[in-house]
PDB file of C-alpha atoms in Angstrom:
ATOM      1  CA  MET A   1      12.149 -66.190  49.010  1.00  0.00           C
ATOM      2  CA  THR A   2      10.356 -63.127  47.607  1.00  0.00           C
ATOM      3  CA  THR A   3       8.053 -63.552  44.621  1.00  0.00           C
ATOM      4  CA  VAL A   4       6.359 -61.119  42.262  1.00  0.00           C
ATOM      5  CA  LYS A   5       3.124 -61.782  44.127  1.00  0.00           C
ATOM      6  CA  ASN A   6       4.738 -60.893  47.469  1.00  0.00           C
ATOM      7  CA  ILE A   7       5.696 -57.459  46.126  1.00  0.00           C
ATOM      8  CA  TYR A   8       2.273 -57.060  44.517  1.00  0.00           C
ATOM      9  CA  ASP A   9       0.600 -57.911  47.829  1.00  0.00           C
ATOM     10  CA  PHE A  10       2.699 -55.355  49.704  1.00  0.00           C
ATOM     11  CA  ILE A  11       1.847 -52.598  47.224  1.00  0.00           C
ATOM     12  CA  ASN A  12      -1.797 -53.646  47.440  1.00  0.00           C
ATOM     13  CA  SER A  13      -1.625 -53.248  51.227  1.00  0.00           C
ATOM     14  CA  ILE A  14      -0.396 -49.632  51.042  1.00  0.00           C
ATOM     15  CA  ALA A  15      -2.101 -48.564  47.797  1.00  0.00           C
ATOM     16  CA  PRO A  16      -5.037 -50.914  47.156  1.00  0.00           C
ATOM     17  CA  TYR A  17      -5.408 -51.813  43.510  1.00  0.00           C
ATOM     18  CA  ASP A  18      -9.188 -51.638  43.766  1.00  0.00           C
ATOM     19  CA  THR A  19      -8.871 -47.871  44.261  1.00  0.00           C
ATOM     20  CA  GLN A  20      -7.352 -47.287  40.828  1.00  0.00           C
ATOM     21  CA  ASP A  21      -9.403 -45.249  38.353  1.00  0.00           C
ATOM     22  CA  ASP A  22     -11.667 -47.142  35.960  1.00  0.00           C
ATOM     23  CA  TRP A  23      -9.546 -46.194  32.930  1.00  0.00           C
ATOM     24  CA  ASP A  24      -6.283 -47.270  34.570  1.00  0.00           C
ATOM     25  CA  ASN A  25      -4.389 -50.531  34.092  1.00  0.00           C
ATOM     26  CA  SER A  26      -2.376 -50.905  37.283  1.00  0.00           C
ATOM     27  CA  GLY A  27      -1.236 -54.247  38.612  1.00  0.00           C
ATOM     28  CA  HIS A  28       0.583 -57.340  37.351  1.00  0.00           C
ATOM     29  CA  LEU A  29       0.931 -56.906  33.592  1.00  0.00           C
ATOM     30  CA  VAL A  30       3.730 -59.186  32.327  1.00  0.00           C
ATOM     31  CA  GLY A  31       5.255 -62.470  33.426  1.00  0.00           C
ATOM     32  CA  ASP A  32       4.836 -65.083  36.142  1.00  0.00           C
ATOM     33  CA  PHE A  33       3.200 -64.094  39.447  1.00  0.00           C
ATOM     34  CA  ARG A  34       5.126 -66.901  41.173  1.00  0.00           C
ATOM     35  CA  LYS A  35       8.554 -65.884  39.872  1.00  0.00           C
ATOM     36  CA  GLU A  36      11.278 -65.384  42.481  1.00  0.00           C
ATOM     37  CA  VAL A  37      12.593 -61.832  42.599  1.00  0.00           C
ATOM     38  CA  LYS A  38      16.234 -61.154  43.411  1.00  0.00           C
ATOM     39  CA  LYS A  39      16.639 -57.986  41.352  1.00  0.00           C
ATOM     40  CA  CYS A  40      13.924 -55.408  40.744  1.00  0.00           C
ATOM     41  CA  VAL A  41      14.372 -52.400  38.469  1.00  0.00           C
ATOM     42  CA  MET A  42      12.319 -49.309  39.333  1.00  0.00           C
ATOM     43  CA  ALA A  43      11.425 -46.463  36.960  1.00  0.00           C
ATOM     44  CA  LEU A  44       8.603 -44.057  36.256  1.00  0.00           C
ATOM     45  CA  ASP A  45       8.015 -45.649  32.821  1.00  0.00           C
ATOM     46  CA  ALA A  46       8.760 -49.054  31.340  1.00  0.00           C
ATOM     47  CA  THR A  47      10.424 -47.637  28.235  1.00  0.00           C
ATOM     48  CA  LYS A  48      12.427 -49.815  25.856  1.00  0.00           C
ATOM     49  CA  ASP A  49      15.652 -48.496  27.387  1.00  0.00           C
ATOM     50  CA  VAL A  50      14.465 -49.363  30.893  1.00  0.00           C
ATOM     51  CA  CYS A  51      13.447 -52.851  29.789  1.00  0.00           C
ATOM     52  CA  ARG A  52      16.765 -53.408  27.998  1.00  0.00           C
ATOM     53  CA  PHE A  53      18.579 -52.263  31.135  1.00  0.00           C
ATOM     54  CA  ALA A  54      16.571 -54.761  33.196  1.00  0.00           C
ATOM     55  CA  LYS A  55      17.451 -57.518  30.756  1.00  0.00           C
ATOM     56  CA  ASP A  56      21.148 -56.588  30.702  1.00  0.00           C
ATOM     57  CA  ILE A  57      21.522 -56.736  34.498  1.00  0.00           C
ATOM     58  CA  GLY A  58      19.504 -59.944  34.850  1.00  0.00           C
ATOM     59  CA  ALA A  59      16.541 -58.418  36.677  1.00  0.00           C
ATOM     60  CA  ASP A  60      13.498 -60.496  37.548  1.00  0.00           C
ATOM     61  CA  LEU A  61      10.975 -57.675  37.839  1.00  0.00           C
ATOM     62  CA  VAL A  62      10.363 -54.166  36.518  1.00  0.00           C
ATOM     63  CA  LEU A  63       8.260 -51.993  38.819  1.00  0.00           C
ATOM     64  CA  THR A  64       6.948 -48.731  37.370  1.00  0.00           C
ATOM     65  CA  HIS A  65       4.407 -46.031  38.078  1.00  0.00           C
ATOM     66  CA  HIS A  66       2.950 -45.872  34.570  1.00  0.00           C
ATOM     67  CA  PRO A  67       1.563 -49.094  33.060  1.00  0.00           C
ATOM     68  CA  ILE A  68       3.630 -50.816  30.378  1.00  0.00           C
ATOM     69  CA  ILE A  69       0.295 -51.774  28.772  1.00  0.00           C
ATOM     70  CA  PHE A  70      -2.139 -48.858  28.667  1.00  0.00           C
ATOM     71  CA  GLY A  71      -5.280 -49.879  26.822  1.00  0.00           C
ATOM     72  CA  GLY A  72      -5.410 -52.531  24.134  1.00  0.00           C
ATOM     73  CA  ILE A  73      -2.365 -53.544  22.114  1.00  0.00           C
ATOM     74  CA  SER A  74      -2.689 -55.010  18.636  1.00  0.00           C
ATOM     75  CA  ASP A  75       0.651 -56.823  18.474  1.00  0.00           C
ATOM     76  CA  VAL A  76       3.828 -57.559  20.422  1.00  0.00           C
ATOM     77  CA  LYS A  77       6.774 -57.021  18.072  1.00  0.00           C
ATOM     78  CA  ALA A  78      10.363 -57.920  18.857  1.00  0.00           C
ATOM     79  CA  ASP A  79      11.358 -54.296  19.449  1.00  0.00           C
ATOM     80  CA  SER A  80       8.539 -53.549  21.900  1.00  0.00           C
ATOM     81  CA  ALA A  81       9.004 -53.103  25.643  1.00  0.00           C
ATOM     82  CA  VAL A  82       6.516 -55.886  26.415  1.00  0.00           C
ATOM     83  CA  TYR A  83       8.392 -58.322  24.163  1.00  0.00           C
ATOM     84  CA  ILE A  84      11.757 -57.444  25.693  1.00  0.00           C
ATOM     85  CA  LEU A  85      10.484 -58.326  29.147  1.00  0.00           C
ATOM     86  CA  ALA A  86       8.465 -61.390  28.188  1.00  0.00           C
ATOM     87  CA  ASN A  87      11.263 -62.806  26.048  1.00  0.00           C
ATOM     88  CA  ALA A  88      13.715 -62.397  28.931  1.00  0.00           C
ATOM     89  CA  GLY A  89      11.315 -63.891  31.495  1.00  0.00           C
ATOM     90  CA  ILE A  90      11.043 -60.595  33.367  1.00  0.00           C
ATOM     91  CA  SER A  91       7.786 -59.703  35.094  1.00  0.00           C
ATOM     92  CA  ALA A  92       6.227 -56.244  35.240  1.00  0.00           C
ATOM     93  CA  LEU A  93       4.175 -54.576  37.952  1.00  0.00           C
ATOM     94  CA  CYS A  94       2.882 -51.024  38.041  1.00  0.00           C
ATOM     95  CA  ALA A  95       1.225 -48.852  40.665  1.00  0.00           C
ATOM     96  CA  HIS A  96      -0.402 -45.881  38.965  1.00  0.00           C
ATOM     97  CA  THR A  97      -3.551 -44.088  40.135  1.00  0.00           C
ATOM     98  CA  ASN A  98      -3.828 -46.317  43.198  1.00  0.00           C
ATOM     99  CA  PHE A  99      -0.401 -45.037  44.300  1.00  0.00           C
ATOM    100  CA  ASP A 100      -1.199 -41.452  43.260  1.00  0.00           C
ATOM    101  CA  LYS A 101      -3.971 -41.195  45.822  1.00  0.00           C
ATOM    102  CA  ALA A 102      -2.613 -43.490  48.556  1.00  0.00           C
ATOM    103  CA  ALA A 103      -1.414 -42.263  51.920  1.00  0.00           C
ATOM    104  CA  GLY A 104       2.356 -42.044  51.472  1.00  0.00           C
ATOM    105  CA  GLY A 105       1.914 -42.234  47.711  1.00  0.00           C
ATOM    106  CA  ILE A 106       2.936 -39.987  44.831  1.00  0.00           C
ATOM    107  CA  ASN A 107       1.183 -36.824  45.970  1.00  0.00           C
ATOM    108  CA  ASP A 108       2.050 -37.160  49.644  1.00  0.00           C
ATOM    109  CA  ASN A 109       5.657 -37.711  48.583  1.00  0.00           C
ATOM    110  CA  LEU A 110       5.536 -34.689  46.270  1.00  0.00           C
ATOM    111  CA  ALA A 111       4.213 -32.565  49.138  1.00  0.00           C
ATOM    112  CA  LYS A 112       7.063 -33.809  51.328  1.00  0.00           C
ATOM    113  CA  LEU A 113       9.642 -32.982  48.649  1.00  0.00           C
ATOM    114  CA  LEU A 114       8.280 -29.447  48.367  1.00  0.00           C
ATOM    115  CA  GLY A 115       8.304 -28.940  52.132  1.00  0.00           C
ATOM    116  CA  LEU A 116       4.566 -28.754  52.762  1.00  0.00           C
ATOM    117  CA  SER A 117       3.195 -29.375  56.249  1.00  0.00           C
ATOM    118  CA  ASN A 118      -0.279 -30.086  57.675  1.00  0.00           C
ATOM    119  CA  THR A 119      -1.156 -32.052  54.563  1.00  0.00           C
ATOM    120  CA  ARG A 120      -4.578 -33.508  53.806  1.00  0.00           C
ATOM    121  CA  HIS A 121      -6.303 -35.192  50.870  1.00  0.00           C
ATOM    122  CA  ILE A 122      -9.345 -33.673  49.194  1.00  0.00           C
ATOM    123  CA  GLY A 123     -11.935 -34.999  46.778  1.00  0.00           C
ATOM    124  CA  ASP A 124     -11.253 -38.597  45.828  1.00  0.00           C
ATOM    125  CA  GLY A 125      -7.819 -38.365  47.424  1.00  0.00           C
ATOM    126  CA  LEU A 126      -5.882 -37.431  44.328  1.00  0.00           C
ATOM    127  CA  ILE A 127      -5.196 -33.828  45.379  1.00  0.00           C
ATOM    128  CA  VAL A 128      -3.115 -33.082  48.468  1.00  0.00           C
ATOM    129  CA  CYS A 129      -3.243 -29.728  50.258  1.00  0.00           C
ATOM    130  CA  GLY A 130      -0.598 -28.388  52.612  1.00  0.00           C
ATOM    131  CA  GLU A 131       1.152 -25.273  53.831  1.00  0.00           C
ATOM    132  CA  LEU A 132       4.521 -23.650  53.233  1.00  0.00           C
ATOM    133  CA  ASP A 133       6.569 -22.590  56.243  1.00  0.00           C
ATOM    134  CA  SER A 134       6.262 -18.971  55.129  1.00  0.00           C
ATOM    135  CA  GLU A 135       4.519 -16.998  52.403  1.00  0.00           C
ATOM    136  CA  MET A 136       6.218 -16.796  49.019  1.00  0.00           C
ATOM    137  CA  SER A 137       5.671 -14.995  45.759  1.00  0.00           C
ATOM    138  CA  ILE A 138       4.781 -17.219  42.831  1.00  0.00           C
ATOM    139  CA  ASP A 139       8.164 -16.396  41.253  1.00  0.00           C
ATOM    140  CA  ASP A 140      10.012 -17.633  44.325  1.00  0.00           C
ATOM    141  CA  PHE A 141       7.788 -20.687  44.739  1.00  0.00           C
ATOM    142  CA  ALA A 142       8.194 -21.648  41.068  1.00  0.00           C
ATOM    143  CA  GLU A 143      11.975 -21.347  41.468  1.00  0.00           C
ATOM    144  CA  HIS A 144      11.820 -23.516  44.595  1.00  0.00           C
ATOM    145  CA  ILE A 145       9.854 -26.190  42.708  1.00  0.00           C
ATOM    146  CA  SER A 146      12.204 -26.035  39.740  1.00  0.00           C
ATOM    147  CA  ASN A 147      15.293 -26.459  41.924  1.00  0.00           C
ATOM    148  CA  THR A 148      13.759 -29.205  44.075  1.00  0.00           C
ATOM    149  CA  LEU A 149      12.395 -31.305  41.214  1.00  0.00           C
ATOM    150  CA  ASP A 150      15.160 -30.480  38.717  1.00  0.00           C
ATOM    151  CA  CYS A 151      12.677 -29.127  36.205  1.00  0.00           C
ATOM    152  CA  ALA A 152      13.965 -28.565  32.700  1.00  0.00           C
ATOM    153  CA  GLY A 153      11.168 -26.073  32.116  1.00  0.00           C
ATOM    154  CA  ILE A 154       8.379 -24.697  34.278  1.00  0.00           C
ATOM    155  CA  ARG A 155       5.319 -22.606  33.408  1.00  0.00           C
ATOM    156  CA  TYR A 156       3.272 -20.503  35.789  1.00  0.00           C
ATOM    157  CA  THR A 157       0.760 -17.690  35.820  1.00  0.00           C
ATOM    158  CA  ASP A 158       1.731 -14.081  36.424  1.00  0.00           C
ATOM    159  CA  THR A 159       0.036 -13.042  39.646  1.00  0.00           C
ATOM    160  CA  GLU A 160       0.830 -10.770  42.579  1.00  0.00           C
ATOM    161  CA  LYS A 161      -0.838 -13.154  45.018  1.00  0.00           C
ATOM    162  CA  THR A 162       1.289 -14.465  47.860  1.00  0.00           C
ATOM    163  CA  ILE A 163       1.294 -18.209  48.428  1.00  0.00           C
ATOM    164  CA  LYS A 164       0.998 -19.935  51.773  1.00  0.00           C
ATOM    165  CA  SER A 165      -1.352 -22.865  51.129  1.00  0.00           C
ATOM    166  CA  VAL A 166      -0.728 -25.215  48.195  1.00  0.00           C
ATOM    167  CA  ALA A 167      -2.818 -27.910  46.492  1.00  0.00           C
ATOM    168  CA  LEU A 168      -0.981 -30.331  44.253  1.00  0.00           C
ATOM    169  CA  GLY A 169      -1.446 -33.318  42.015  1.00  0.00           C
ATOM    170  CA  GLY A 170       1.504 -34.858  40.207  1.00  0.00           C
ATOM    171  CA  GLY A 171       1.252 -35.768  36.531  1.00  0.00           C
ATOM    172  CA  ALA A 172      -1.894 -34.751  34.675  1.00  0.00           C
ATOM    173  CA  CYS A 173      -4.406 -33.271  37.138  1.00  0.00           C
ATOM    174  CA  GLU A 174      -5.574 -30.237  35.174  1.00  0.00           C
ATOM    175  CA  GLU A 175      -9.248 -31.099  35.651  1.00  0.00           C
ATOM    176  CA  TYR A 176      -8.898 -30.595  39.423  1.00  0.00           C
ATOM    177  CA  MET A 177      -7.743 -26.968  39.134  1.00  0.00           C
ATOM    178  CA  CYS A 178     -10.929 -25.279  40.355  1.00  0.00           C
ATOM    179  CA  GLU A 179     -11.467 -27.774  43.169  1.00  0.00           C
ATOM    180  CA  ALA A 180      -7.847 -27.351  44.243  1.00  0.00           C
ATOM    181  CA  LEU A 181      -7.930 -23.551  44.188  1.00  0.00           C
ATOM    182  CA  ALA A 182     -11.057 -23.547  46.325  1.00  0.00           C
ATOM    183  CA  GLU A 183      -8.845 -25.055  49.051  1.00  0.00           C
ATOM    184  CA  ALA A 184      -5.491 -23.334  48.520  1.00  0.00           C
ATOM    185  CA  ASP A 185      -3.675 -20.240  47.267  1.00  0.00           C
ATOM    186  CA  CYS A 186      -1.815 -22.098  44.521  1.00  0.00           C
ATOM    187  CA  PHE A 187      -2.295 -25.234  42.412  1.00  0.00           C
ATOM    188  CA  VAL A 188       0.718 -27.276  41.290  1.00  0.00           C
ATOM    189  CA  THR A 189       0.522 -30.088  38.750  1.00  0.00           C
ATOM    190  CA  GLY A 190       2.589 -31.611  35.971  1.00  0.00           C
ATOM    191  CA  ASP A 191       0.706 -31.005  32.739  1.00  0.00           C
ATOM    192  CA  MET A 192      -1.497 -28.005  32.023  1.00  0.00           C
ATOM    193  CA  LYS A 193      -2.767 -27.223  28.529  1.00  0.00           C
ATOM    194  CA  TYR A 194      -2.359 -23.718  27.145  1.00  0.00           C
ATOM    195  CA  HIS A 195      -6.043 -22.803  27.370  1.00  0.00           C
ATOM    196  CA  ALA A 196      -6.298 -23.966  30.990  1.00  0.00           C
ATOM    197  CA  MET A 197      -3.264 -21.845  31.849  1.00  0.00           C
ATOM    198  CA  LEU A 198      -4.785 -18.920  29.957  1.00  0.00           C
ATOM    199  CA  GLU A 199      -8.055 -19.247  31.881  1.00  0.00           C
ATOM    200  CA  ALA A 200      -6.136 -19.341  35.149  1.00  0.00           C
ATOM    201  CA  ALA A 201      -4.073 -16.284  34.220  1.00  0.00           C
ATOM    202  CA  GLU A 202      -7.129 -14.272  33.175  1.00  0.00           C
ATOM    203  CA  ASN A 203      -8.780 -15.038  36.523  1.00  0.00           C
ATOM    204  CA  ASP A 204      -5.657 -14.170  38.536  1.00  0.00           C
ATOM    205  CA  MET A 205      -5.207 -17.755  39.717  1.00  0.00           C
ATOM    206  CA  ALA A 206      -1.840 -18.984  40.963  1.00  0.00           C
ATOM    207  CA  VAL A 207      -1.103 -22.106  38.910  1.00  0.00           C
ATOM    208  CA  ILE A 208       2.209 -23.863  38.267  1.00  0.00           C
ATOM    209  CA  SER A 209       2.782 -26.513  35.587  1.00  0.00           C
ATOM    210  CA  ALA A 210       6.062 -28.188  36.506  1.00  0.00           C
ATOM    211  CA  GLY A 211       6.213 -31.178  34.134  1.00  0.00           C
ATOM    212  CA  HIS A 212       4.728 -34.674  34.215  1.00  0.00           C
ATOM    213  CA  PHE A 213       8.044 -36.490  34.667  1.00  0.00           C
ATOM    214  CA  GLU A 214       9.345 -33.979  37.209  1.00  0.00           C
ATOM    215  CA  THR A 215       6.298 -34.075  39.480  1.00  0.00           C
ATOM    216  CA  GLU A 216       6.209 -37.876  39.613  1.00  0.00           C
ATOM    217  CA  ASN A 217       9.666 -39.376  39.138  1.00  0.00           C
ATOM    218  CA  GLN A 218      11.301 -38.612  42.496  1.00  0.00           C
ATOM    219  CA  ALA A 219       7.973 -39.060  44.281  1.00  0.00           C
ATOM    220  CA  PHE A 220       7.546 -42.574  42.848  1.00  0.00           C
ATOM    221  CA  LEU A 221      11.122 -43.646  43.545  1.00  0.00           C
ATOM    222  CA  MET A 222      10.654 -42.787  47.231  1.00  0.00           C
ATOM    223  CA  LEU A 223       8.808 -46.134  47.341  1.00  0.00           C
ATOM    224  CA  LYS A 224      12.211 -47.823  47.061  1.00  0.00           C
ATOM    225  CA  ASP A 225      13.088 -47.246  50.734  1.00  0.00           C
ATOM    226  CA  ARG A 226       9.824 -48.809  51.886  1.00  0.00           C
ATOM    227  CA  LEU A 227      10.337 -51.850  49.679  1.00  0.00           C
ATOM    228  CA  GLU A 228      13.913 -52.319  50.897  1.00  0.00           C
ATOM    229  CA  GLY A 229      12.663 -52.255  54.480  1.00  0.00           C
ATOM    230  CA  ILE A 230      10.327 -55.187  53.766  1.00  0.00           C
ATOM    231  CA  PHE A 231      12.184 -57.295  51.187  1.00  0.00           C
ATOM    232  CA  SER A 232      15.772 -57.503  52.396  1.00  0.00           C
ATOM    233  CA  ASP A 233      16.580 -60.339  49.992  1.00  0.00           C
ATOM    234  CA  VAL A 234      15.767 -58.209  46.916  1.00  0.00           C
ATOM    235  CA  GLU A 235      18.086 -55.690  45.288  1.00  0.00           C
ATOM    236  CA  PHE A 236      16.037 -52.689  44.174  1.00  0.00           C
ATOM    237  CA  ILE A 237      17.786 -50.761  41.410  1.00  0.00           C
ATOM    238  CA  VAL A 238      16.716 -47.411  39.948  1.00  0.00           C
ATOM    239  CA  ALA A 239      17.025 -47.438  36.173  1.00  0.00           C
ATOM    240  CA  PRO A 240      19.511 -44.803  34.937  1.00  0.00           C
ATOM    241  CA  ARG A 241      16.976 -42.614  33.166  1.00  0.00           C
ATOM    242  CA  ASP A 242      16.456 -38.881  32.798  1.00  0.00           C
ATOM    243  CA  ASN A 243      13.383 -37.204  31.364  1.00  0.00           C
ATOM    244  CA  PRO A 244      13.349 -38.312  27.707  1.00  0.00           C
ATOM    245  CA  ILE A 245      11.417 -35.167  26.743  1.00  0.00           C
ATOM    246  CA  LYS A 246      14.049 -32.507  26.239  1.00  0.00           C
ATOM    247  CA  THR A 247      13.645 -28.724  26.435  1.00  0.00           C
ATOM    248  CA  VAL A 248      16.001 -25.876  25.572  1.00  0.00           C
TER     249      VAL A 248
END
C-alpha cells in the first residue's frame, strides 16, 4: 500500500525539501499524510479546474510543482482549490524550488528537452548550463525552443551573436541573468520583465523569455515516469490542462 507519506519521502530523497528557498512553501499542504494513494493527479498548478478534475475521477492525491498555498490565506471558501480538495478528502503535495534545483529536476529536465549536453549546475544549483550540438543564431534557437516547448509566445533580444553554450532556469529566474551570461552565450528563462529585456538588448546579450508555464510544465511532468517506476500500485494521471494564460 502506498501512502501520501511514501510519495513525499521519495520526492524528499531526490529533491530534499530542506533545500527549498526560504520564501517557498513546498511539501505536504492539504490532507492526511497517512492516506492510501491509488490515484494521483499531476499538474504544474493546483488550479480549481485541476482540483475539480481530481475530485471527479476519485483521486487521492494532487501532486504539483507550484504550491496550492503560497503564503498566508485568510479564508477557505467553498469555491477555493484548497476547499475542493479538503472537502473531497484529497491530499496535496508540491515540489517547487527543491525540485527546480535538484539533479534530474525541472532545470535538468528542461535542458534535456532542449537537447543540451555536458550540463552542470551553477550558483545555488538553480541555473543549469549546457551545450548545443552545433552553433545556432538566436532566431533559430528561439524557434527551436518555441517548437519544443509549444510556446504560445516567445520574446528574445535582437543580437548577431551565435549560440553554442546555454544557461537556463525555468519559471522566474530573471535575477540570475548576469550570473548565467558569465557562463554561457545565451540565457533562457520563463519570465523576464520589459526593463530586464531592454537592459539585455542594449548590452547585446542573448536572452530568451519563453514563458513560465512553457519552461516548467513538460519538465515537471517528466517526474511521472520516475514515480511510476517506484509506485506500481498507483495510477499517475496528468490533468488535462493547457496554459490558462492565452496569447494571440
